GROMACS .gro file of N, CA, C and O in nm:
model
  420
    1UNK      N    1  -0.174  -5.697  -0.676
    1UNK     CA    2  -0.317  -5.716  -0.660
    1UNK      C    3  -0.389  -5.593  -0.716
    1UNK      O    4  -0.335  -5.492  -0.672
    2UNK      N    5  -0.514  -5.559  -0.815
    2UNK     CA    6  -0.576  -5.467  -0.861
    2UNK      C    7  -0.664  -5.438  -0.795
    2UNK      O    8  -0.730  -5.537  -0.764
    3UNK      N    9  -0.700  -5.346  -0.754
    3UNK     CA   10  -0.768  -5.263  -0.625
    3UNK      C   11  -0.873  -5.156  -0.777
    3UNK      O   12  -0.833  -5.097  -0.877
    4UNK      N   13  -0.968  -5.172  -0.738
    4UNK     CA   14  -1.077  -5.090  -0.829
    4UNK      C   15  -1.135  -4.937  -0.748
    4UNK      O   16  -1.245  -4.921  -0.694
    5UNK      N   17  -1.085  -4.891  -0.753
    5UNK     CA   18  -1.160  -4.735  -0.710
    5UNK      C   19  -1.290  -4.635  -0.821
    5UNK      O   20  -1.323  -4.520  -0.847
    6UNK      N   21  -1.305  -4.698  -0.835
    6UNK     CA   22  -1.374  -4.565  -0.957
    6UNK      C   23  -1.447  -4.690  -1.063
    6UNK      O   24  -1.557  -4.646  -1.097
    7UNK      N   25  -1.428  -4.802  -1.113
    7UNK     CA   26  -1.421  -4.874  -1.188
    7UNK      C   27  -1.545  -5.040  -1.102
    7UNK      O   28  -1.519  -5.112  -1.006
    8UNK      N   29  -1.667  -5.038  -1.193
    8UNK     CA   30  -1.768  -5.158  -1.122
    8UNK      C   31  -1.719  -5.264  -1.194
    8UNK      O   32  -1.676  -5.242  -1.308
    9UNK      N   33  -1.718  -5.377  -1.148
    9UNK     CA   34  -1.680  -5.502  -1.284
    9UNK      C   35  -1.778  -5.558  -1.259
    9UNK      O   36  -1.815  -5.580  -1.144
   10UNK      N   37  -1.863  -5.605  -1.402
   10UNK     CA   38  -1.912  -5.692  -1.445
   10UNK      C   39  -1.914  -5.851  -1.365
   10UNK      O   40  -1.986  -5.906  -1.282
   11UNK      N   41  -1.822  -5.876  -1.421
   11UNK     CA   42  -1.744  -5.992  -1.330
   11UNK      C   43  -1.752  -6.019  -1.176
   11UNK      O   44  -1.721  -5.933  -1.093
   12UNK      N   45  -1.791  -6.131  -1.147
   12UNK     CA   46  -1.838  -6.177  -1.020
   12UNK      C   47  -1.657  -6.215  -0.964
   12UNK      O   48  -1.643  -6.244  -0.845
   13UNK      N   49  -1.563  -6.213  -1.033
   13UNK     CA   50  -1.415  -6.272  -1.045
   13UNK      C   51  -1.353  -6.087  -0.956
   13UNK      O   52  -1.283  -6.072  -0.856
   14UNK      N   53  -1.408  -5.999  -1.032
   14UNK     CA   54  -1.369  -5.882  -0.993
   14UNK      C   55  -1.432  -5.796  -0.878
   14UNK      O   56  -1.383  -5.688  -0.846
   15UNK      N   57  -1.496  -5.826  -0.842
   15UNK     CA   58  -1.601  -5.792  -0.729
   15UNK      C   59  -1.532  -5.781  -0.612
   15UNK      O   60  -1.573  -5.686  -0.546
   16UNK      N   61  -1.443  -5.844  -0.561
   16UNK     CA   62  -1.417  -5.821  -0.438
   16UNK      C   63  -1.244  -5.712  -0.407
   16UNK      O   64  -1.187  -5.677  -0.303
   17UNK      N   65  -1.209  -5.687  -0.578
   17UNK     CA   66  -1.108  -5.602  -0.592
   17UNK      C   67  -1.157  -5.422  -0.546
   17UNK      O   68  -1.097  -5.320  -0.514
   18UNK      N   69  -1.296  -5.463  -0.568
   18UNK     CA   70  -1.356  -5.272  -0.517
   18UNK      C   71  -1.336  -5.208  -0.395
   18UNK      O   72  -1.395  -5.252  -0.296
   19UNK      N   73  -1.262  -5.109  -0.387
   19UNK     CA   74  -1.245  -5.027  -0.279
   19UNK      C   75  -1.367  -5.012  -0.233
   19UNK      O   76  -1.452  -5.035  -0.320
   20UNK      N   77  -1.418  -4.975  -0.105
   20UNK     CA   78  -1.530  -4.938  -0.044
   20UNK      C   79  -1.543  -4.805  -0.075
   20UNK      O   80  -1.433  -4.758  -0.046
   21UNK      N   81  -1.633  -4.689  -0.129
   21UNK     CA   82  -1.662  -4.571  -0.157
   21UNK      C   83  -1.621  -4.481  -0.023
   21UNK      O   84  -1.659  -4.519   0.088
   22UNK      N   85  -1.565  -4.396  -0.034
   22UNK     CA   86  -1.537  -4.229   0.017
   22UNK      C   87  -1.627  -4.181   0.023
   22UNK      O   88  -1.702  -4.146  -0.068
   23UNK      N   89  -1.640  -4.165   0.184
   23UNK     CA   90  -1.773  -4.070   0.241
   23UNK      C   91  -1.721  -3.945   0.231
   23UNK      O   92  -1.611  -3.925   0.282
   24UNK      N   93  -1.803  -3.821   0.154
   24UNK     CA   94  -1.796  -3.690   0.165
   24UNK      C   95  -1.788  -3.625   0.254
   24UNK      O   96  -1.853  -3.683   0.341
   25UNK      N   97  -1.732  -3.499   0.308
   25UNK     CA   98  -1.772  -3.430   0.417
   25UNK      C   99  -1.871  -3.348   0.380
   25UNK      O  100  -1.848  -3.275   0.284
   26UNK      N  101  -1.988  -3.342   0.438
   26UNK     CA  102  -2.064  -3.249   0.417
   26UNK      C  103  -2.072  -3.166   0.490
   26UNK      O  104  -2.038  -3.196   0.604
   27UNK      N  105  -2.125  -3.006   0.466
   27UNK     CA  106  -2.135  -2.847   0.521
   27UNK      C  107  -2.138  -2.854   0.706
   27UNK      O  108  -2.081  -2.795   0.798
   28UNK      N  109  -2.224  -2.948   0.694
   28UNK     CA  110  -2.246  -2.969   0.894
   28UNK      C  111  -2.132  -2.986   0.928
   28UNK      O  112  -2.079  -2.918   1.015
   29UNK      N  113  -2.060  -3.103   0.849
   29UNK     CA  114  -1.963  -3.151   0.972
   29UNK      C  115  -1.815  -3.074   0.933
   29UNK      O  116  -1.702  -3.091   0.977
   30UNK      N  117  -1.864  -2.991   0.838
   30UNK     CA  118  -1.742  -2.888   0.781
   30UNK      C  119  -1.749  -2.805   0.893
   30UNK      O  120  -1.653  -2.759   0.955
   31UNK      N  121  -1.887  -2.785   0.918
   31UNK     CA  122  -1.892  -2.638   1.048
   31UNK      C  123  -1.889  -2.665   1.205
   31UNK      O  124  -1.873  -2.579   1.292
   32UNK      N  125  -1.903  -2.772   1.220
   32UNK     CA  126  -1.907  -2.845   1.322
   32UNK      C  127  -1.699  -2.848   1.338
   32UNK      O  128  -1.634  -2.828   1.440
   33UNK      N  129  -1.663  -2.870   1.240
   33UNK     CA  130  -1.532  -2.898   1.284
   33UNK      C  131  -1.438  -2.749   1.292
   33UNK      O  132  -1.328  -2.743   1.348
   34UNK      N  133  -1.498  -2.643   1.231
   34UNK     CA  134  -1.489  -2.524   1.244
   34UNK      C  135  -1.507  -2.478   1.397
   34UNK      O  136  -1.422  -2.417   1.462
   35UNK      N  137  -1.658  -2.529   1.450
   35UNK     CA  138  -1.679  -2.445   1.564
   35UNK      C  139  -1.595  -2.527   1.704
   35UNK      O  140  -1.596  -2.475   1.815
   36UNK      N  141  -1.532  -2.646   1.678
   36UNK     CA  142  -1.441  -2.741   1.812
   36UNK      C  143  -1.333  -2.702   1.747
   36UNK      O  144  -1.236  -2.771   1.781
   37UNK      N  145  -1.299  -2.596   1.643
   37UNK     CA  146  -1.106  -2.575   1.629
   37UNK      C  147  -1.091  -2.452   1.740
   37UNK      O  148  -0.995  -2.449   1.817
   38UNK      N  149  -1.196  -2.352   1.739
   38UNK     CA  150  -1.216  -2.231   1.765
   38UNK      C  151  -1.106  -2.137   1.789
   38UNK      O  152  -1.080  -2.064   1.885
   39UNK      N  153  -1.028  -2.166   1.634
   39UNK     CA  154  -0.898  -2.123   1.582
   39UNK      C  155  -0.965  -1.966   1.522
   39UNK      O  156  -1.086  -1.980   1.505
   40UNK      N  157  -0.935  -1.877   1.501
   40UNK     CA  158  -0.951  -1.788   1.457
   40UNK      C  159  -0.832  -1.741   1.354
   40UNK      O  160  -0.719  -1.715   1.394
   41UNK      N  161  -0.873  -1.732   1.213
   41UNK     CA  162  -0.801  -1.781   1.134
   41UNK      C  163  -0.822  -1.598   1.053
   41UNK      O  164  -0.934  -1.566   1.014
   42UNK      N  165  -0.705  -1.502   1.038
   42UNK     CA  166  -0.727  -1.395   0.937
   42UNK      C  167  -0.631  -1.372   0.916
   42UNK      O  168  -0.534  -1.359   0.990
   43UNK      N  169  -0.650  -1.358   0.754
   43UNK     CA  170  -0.561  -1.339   0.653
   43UNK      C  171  -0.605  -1.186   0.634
   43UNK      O  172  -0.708  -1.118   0.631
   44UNK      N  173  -0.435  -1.168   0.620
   44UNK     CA  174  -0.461  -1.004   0.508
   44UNK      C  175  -0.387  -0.994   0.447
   44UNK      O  176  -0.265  -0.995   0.467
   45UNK      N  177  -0.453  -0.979   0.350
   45UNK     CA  178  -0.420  -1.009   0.215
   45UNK      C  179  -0.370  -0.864   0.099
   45UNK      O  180  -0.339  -0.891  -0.016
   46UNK      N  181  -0.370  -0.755   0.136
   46UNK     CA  182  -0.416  -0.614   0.127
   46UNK      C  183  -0.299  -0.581   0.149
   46UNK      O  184  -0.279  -0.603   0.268
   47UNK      N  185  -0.170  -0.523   0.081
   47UNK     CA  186  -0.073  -0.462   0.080
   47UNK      C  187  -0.062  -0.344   0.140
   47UNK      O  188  -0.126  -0.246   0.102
   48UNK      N  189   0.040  -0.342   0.261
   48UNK     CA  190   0.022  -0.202   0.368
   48UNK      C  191   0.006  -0.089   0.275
   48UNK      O  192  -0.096  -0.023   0.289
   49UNK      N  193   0.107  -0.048   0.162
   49UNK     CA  194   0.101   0.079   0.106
   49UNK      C  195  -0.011   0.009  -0.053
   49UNK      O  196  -0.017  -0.103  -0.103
   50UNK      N  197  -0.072   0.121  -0.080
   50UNK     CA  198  -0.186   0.101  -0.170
   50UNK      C  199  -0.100   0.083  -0.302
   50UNK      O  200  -0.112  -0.005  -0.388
   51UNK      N  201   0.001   0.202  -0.297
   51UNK     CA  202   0.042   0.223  -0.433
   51UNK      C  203   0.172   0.180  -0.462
   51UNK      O  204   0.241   0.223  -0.554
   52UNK      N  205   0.208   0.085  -0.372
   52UNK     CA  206   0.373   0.042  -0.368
   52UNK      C  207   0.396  -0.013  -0.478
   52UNK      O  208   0.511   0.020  -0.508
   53UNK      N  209   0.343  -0.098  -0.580
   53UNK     CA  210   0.326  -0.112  -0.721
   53UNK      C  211   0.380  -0.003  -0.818
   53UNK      O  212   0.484   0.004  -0.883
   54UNK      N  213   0.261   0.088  -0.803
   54UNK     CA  214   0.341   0.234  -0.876
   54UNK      C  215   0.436   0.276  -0.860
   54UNK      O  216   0.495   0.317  -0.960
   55UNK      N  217   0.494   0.289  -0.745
   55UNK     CA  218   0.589   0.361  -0.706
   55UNK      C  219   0.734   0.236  -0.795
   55UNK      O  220   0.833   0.278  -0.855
   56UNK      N  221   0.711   0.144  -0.783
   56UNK     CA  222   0.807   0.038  -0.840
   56UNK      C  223   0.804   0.066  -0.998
   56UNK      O  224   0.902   0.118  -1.050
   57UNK      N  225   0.730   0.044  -1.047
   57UNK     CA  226   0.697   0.043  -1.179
   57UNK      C  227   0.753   0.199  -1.255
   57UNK      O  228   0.761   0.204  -1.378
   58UNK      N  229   0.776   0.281  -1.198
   58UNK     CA  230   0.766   0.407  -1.248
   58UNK      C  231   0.920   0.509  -1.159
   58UNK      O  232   0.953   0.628  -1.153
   59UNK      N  233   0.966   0.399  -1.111
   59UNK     CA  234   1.080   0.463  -1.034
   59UNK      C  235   1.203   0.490  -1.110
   59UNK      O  236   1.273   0.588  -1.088
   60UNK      N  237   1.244   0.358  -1.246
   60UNK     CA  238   1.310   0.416  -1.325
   60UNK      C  239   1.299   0.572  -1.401
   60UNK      O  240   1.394   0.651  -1.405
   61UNK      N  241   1.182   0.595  -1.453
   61UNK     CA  242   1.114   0.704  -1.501
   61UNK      C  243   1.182   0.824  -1.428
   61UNK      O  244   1.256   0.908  -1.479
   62UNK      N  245   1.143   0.816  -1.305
   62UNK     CA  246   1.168   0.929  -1.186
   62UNK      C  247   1.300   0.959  -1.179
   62UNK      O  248   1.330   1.078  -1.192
   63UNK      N  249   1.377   0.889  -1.163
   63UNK     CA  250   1.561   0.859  -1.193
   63UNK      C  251   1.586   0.956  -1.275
   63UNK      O  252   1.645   1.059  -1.243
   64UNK      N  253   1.524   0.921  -1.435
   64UNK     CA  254   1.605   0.993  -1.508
   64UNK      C  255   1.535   1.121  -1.545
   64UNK      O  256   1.603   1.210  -1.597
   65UNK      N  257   1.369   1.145  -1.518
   65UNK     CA  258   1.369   1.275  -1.509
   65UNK      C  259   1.431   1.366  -1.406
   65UNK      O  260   1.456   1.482  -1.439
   66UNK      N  261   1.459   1.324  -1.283
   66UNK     CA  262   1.531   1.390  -1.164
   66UNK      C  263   1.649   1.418  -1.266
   66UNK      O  264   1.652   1.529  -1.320
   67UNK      N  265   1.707   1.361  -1.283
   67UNK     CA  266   1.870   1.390  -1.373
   67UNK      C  267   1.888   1.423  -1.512
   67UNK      O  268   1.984   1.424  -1.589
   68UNK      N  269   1.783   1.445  -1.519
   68UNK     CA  270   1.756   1.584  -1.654
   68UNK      C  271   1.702   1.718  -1.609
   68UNK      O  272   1.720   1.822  -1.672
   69UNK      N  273   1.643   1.710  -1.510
   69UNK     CA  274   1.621   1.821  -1.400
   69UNK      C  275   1.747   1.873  -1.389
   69UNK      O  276   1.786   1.968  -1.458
   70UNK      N  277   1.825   1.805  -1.288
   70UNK     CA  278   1.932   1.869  -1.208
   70UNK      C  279   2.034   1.908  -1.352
   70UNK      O  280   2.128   1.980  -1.319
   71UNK      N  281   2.032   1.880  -1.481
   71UNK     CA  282   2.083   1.897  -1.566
   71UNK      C  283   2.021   2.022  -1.655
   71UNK      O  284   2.110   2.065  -1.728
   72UNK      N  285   1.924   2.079  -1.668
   72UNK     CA  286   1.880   2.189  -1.711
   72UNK      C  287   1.857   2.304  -1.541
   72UNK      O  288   1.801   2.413  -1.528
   73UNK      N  289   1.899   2.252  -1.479
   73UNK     CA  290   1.932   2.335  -1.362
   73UNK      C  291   2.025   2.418  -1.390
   73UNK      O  292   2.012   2.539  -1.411
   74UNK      N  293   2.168   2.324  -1.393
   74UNK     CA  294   2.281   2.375  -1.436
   74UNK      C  295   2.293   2.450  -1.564
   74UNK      O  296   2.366   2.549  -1.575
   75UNK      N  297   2.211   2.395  -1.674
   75UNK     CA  298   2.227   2.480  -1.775
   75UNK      C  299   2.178   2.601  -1.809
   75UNK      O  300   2.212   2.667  -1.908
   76UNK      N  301   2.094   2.631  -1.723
   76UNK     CA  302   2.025   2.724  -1.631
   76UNK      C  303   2.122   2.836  -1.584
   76UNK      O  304   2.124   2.953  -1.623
   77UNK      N  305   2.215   2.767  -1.479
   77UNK     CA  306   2.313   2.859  -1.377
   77UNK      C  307   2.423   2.893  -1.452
   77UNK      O  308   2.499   2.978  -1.407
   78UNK      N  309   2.454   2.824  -1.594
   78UNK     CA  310   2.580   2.850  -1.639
   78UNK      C  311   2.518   2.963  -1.744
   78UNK      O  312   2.589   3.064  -1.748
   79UNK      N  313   2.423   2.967  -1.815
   79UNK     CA  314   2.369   3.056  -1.872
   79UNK      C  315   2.334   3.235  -1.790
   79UNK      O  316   2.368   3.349  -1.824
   80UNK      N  317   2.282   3.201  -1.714
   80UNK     CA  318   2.233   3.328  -1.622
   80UNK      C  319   2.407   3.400  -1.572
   80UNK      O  320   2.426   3.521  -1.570
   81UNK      N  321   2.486   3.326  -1.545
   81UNK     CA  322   2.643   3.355  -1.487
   81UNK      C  323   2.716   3.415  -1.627
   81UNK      O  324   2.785   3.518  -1.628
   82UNK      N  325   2.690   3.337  -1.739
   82UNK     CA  326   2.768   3.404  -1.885
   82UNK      C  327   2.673   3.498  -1.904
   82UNK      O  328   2.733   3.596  -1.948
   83UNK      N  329   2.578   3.519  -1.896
   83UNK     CA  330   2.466   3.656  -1.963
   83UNK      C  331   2.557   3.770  -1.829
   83UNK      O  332   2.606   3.876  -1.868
   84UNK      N  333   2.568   3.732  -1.690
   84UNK     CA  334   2.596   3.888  -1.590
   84UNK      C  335   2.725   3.829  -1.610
   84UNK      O  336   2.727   3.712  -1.572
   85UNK      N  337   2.896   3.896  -1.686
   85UNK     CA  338   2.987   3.886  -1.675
   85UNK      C  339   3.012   4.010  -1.619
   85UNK      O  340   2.961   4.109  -1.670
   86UNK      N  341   3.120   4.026  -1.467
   86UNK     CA  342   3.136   4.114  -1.418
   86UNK      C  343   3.162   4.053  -1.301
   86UNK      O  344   3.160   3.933  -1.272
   87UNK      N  345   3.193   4.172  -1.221
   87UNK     CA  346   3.195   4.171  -1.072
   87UNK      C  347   3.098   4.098  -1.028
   87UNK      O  348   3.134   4.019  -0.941
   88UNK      N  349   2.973   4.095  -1.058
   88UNK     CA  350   2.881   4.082  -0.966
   88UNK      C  351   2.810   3.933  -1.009
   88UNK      O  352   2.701   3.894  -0.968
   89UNK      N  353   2.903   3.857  -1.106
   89UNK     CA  354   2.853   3.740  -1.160
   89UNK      C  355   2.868   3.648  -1.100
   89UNK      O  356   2.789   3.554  -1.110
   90UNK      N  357   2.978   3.643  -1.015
   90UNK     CA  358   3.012   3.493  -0.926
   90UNK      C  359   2.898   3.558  -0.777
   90UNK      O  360   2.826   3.474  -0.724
   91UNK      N  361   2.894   3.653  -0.743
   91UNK     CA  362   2.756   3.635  -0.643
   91UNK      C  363   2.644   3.600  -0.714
   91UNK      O  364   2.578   3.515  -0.654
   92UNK      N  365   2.595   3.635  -0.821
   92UNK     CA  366   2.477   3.584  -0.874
   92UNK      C  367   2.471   3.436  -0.897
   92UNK      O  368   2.372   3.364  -0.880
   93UNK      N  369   2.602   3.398  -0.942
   93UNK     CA  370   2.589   3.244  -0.941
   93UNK      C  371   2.580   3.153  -0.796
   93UNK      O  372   2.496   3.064  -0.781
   94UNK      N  373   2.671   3.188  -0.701
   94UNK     CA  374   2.629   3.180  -0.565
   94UNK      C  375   2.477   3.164  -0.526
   94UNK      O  376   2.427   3.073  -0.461
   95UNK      N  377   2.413   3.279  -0.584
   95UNK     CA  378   2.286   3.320  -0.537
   95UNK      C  379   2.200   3.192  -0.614
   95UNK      O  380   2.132   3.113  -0.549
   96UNK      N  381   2.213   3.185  -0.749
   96UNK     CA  382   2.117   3.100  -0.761
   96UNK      C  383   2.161   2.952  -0.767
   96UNK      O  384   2.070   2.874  -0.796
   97UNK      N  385   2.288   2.898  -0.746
   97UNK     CA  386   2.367   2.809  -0.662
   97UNK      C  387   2.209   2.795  -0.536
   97UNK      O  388   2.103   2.734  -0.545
   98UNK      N  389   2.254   2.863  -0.456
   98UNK     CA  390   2.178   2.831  -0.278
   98UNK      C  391   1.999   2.871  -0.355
   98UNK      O  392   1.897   2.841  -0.291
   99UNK      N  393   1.994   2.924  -0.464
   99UNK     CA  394   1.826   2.895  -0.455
   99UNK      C  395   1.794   2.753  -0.530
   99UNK      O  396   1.682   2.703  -0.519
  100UNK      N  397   1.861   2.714  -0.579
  100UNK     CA  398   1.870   2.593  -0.652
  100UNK      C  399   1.865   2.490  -0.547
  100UNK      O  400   1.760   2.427  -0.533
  101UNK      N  401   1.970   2.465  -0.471
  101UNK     CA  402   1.988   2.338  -0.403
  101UNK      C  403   1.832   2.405  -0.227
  101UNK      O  404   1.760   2.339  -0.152
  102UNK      N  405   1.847   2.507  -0.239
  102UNK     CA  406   1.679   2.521  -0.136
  102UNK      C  407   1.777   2.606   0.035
  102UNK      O  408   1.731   2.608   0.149
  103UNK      N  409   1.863   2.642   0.003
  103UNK     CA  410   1.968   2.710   0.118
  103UNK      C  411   1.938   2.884   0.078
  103UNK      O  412   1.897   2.915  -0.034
  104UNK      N  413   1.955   2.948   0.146
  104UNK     CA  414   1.939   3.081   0.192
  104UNK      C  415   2.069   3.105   0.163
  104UNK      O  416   2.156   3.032   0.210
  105UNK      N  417   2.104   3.229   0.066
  105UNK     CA  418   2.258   3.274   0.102
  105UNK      C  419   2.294   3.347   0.172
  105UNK      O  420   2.415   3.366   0.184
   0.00000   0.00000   0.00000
């Protein structure tokens, strides 16, 4: 059977195939049905940390400058240890060993 929604016919044959029209809701009874839910409805939408994005985006970055760091550290400690050869070179390396990693010798 053809059911007409949207569509008027001409035809006195087609006339009784028309759906009856869809009443709108309008603003009143939008708010009206708002104020008998008296659901209190909040979203947050607002990501706890502001910059947790950045921090993602840029963490590879951080990786490998940290480990080019800790790598001119060392090249650092092996240099300063071959420049004082002597007695007093393995305490100096010690020494800047514990200032390096943040320890007191």
């Amino acid at each position: 059977k053809i059911k007409f929604r949207n569509y008027q016919p001409k035809t006195e044959d087609f006339k009784e195939a028309v759906m009856p029209k869809v009443k709108l809701t309008t603003e009143e009874e939008v708010a009206k049905l708002a104020e008998s839910s008296n659901a209190e409805v909040q979203l947050d939408v607002a990501p706890k940390k502001a910059n947790w994005d950045l921090k993602r985006d840029i963490q590879k970055k951080l990786d490998k400058l940290e480990r080019r760091t800790q790598q001119a550290i060392v090249e650092i400690i092996k240099d300063k240890v071959a420049d004082g050869a002597g007695d007093d070179s393995e305490a100096q390396g010690k020494m800047l060993a514990a200032a390096v990693s943040g320890k007191s010798a």
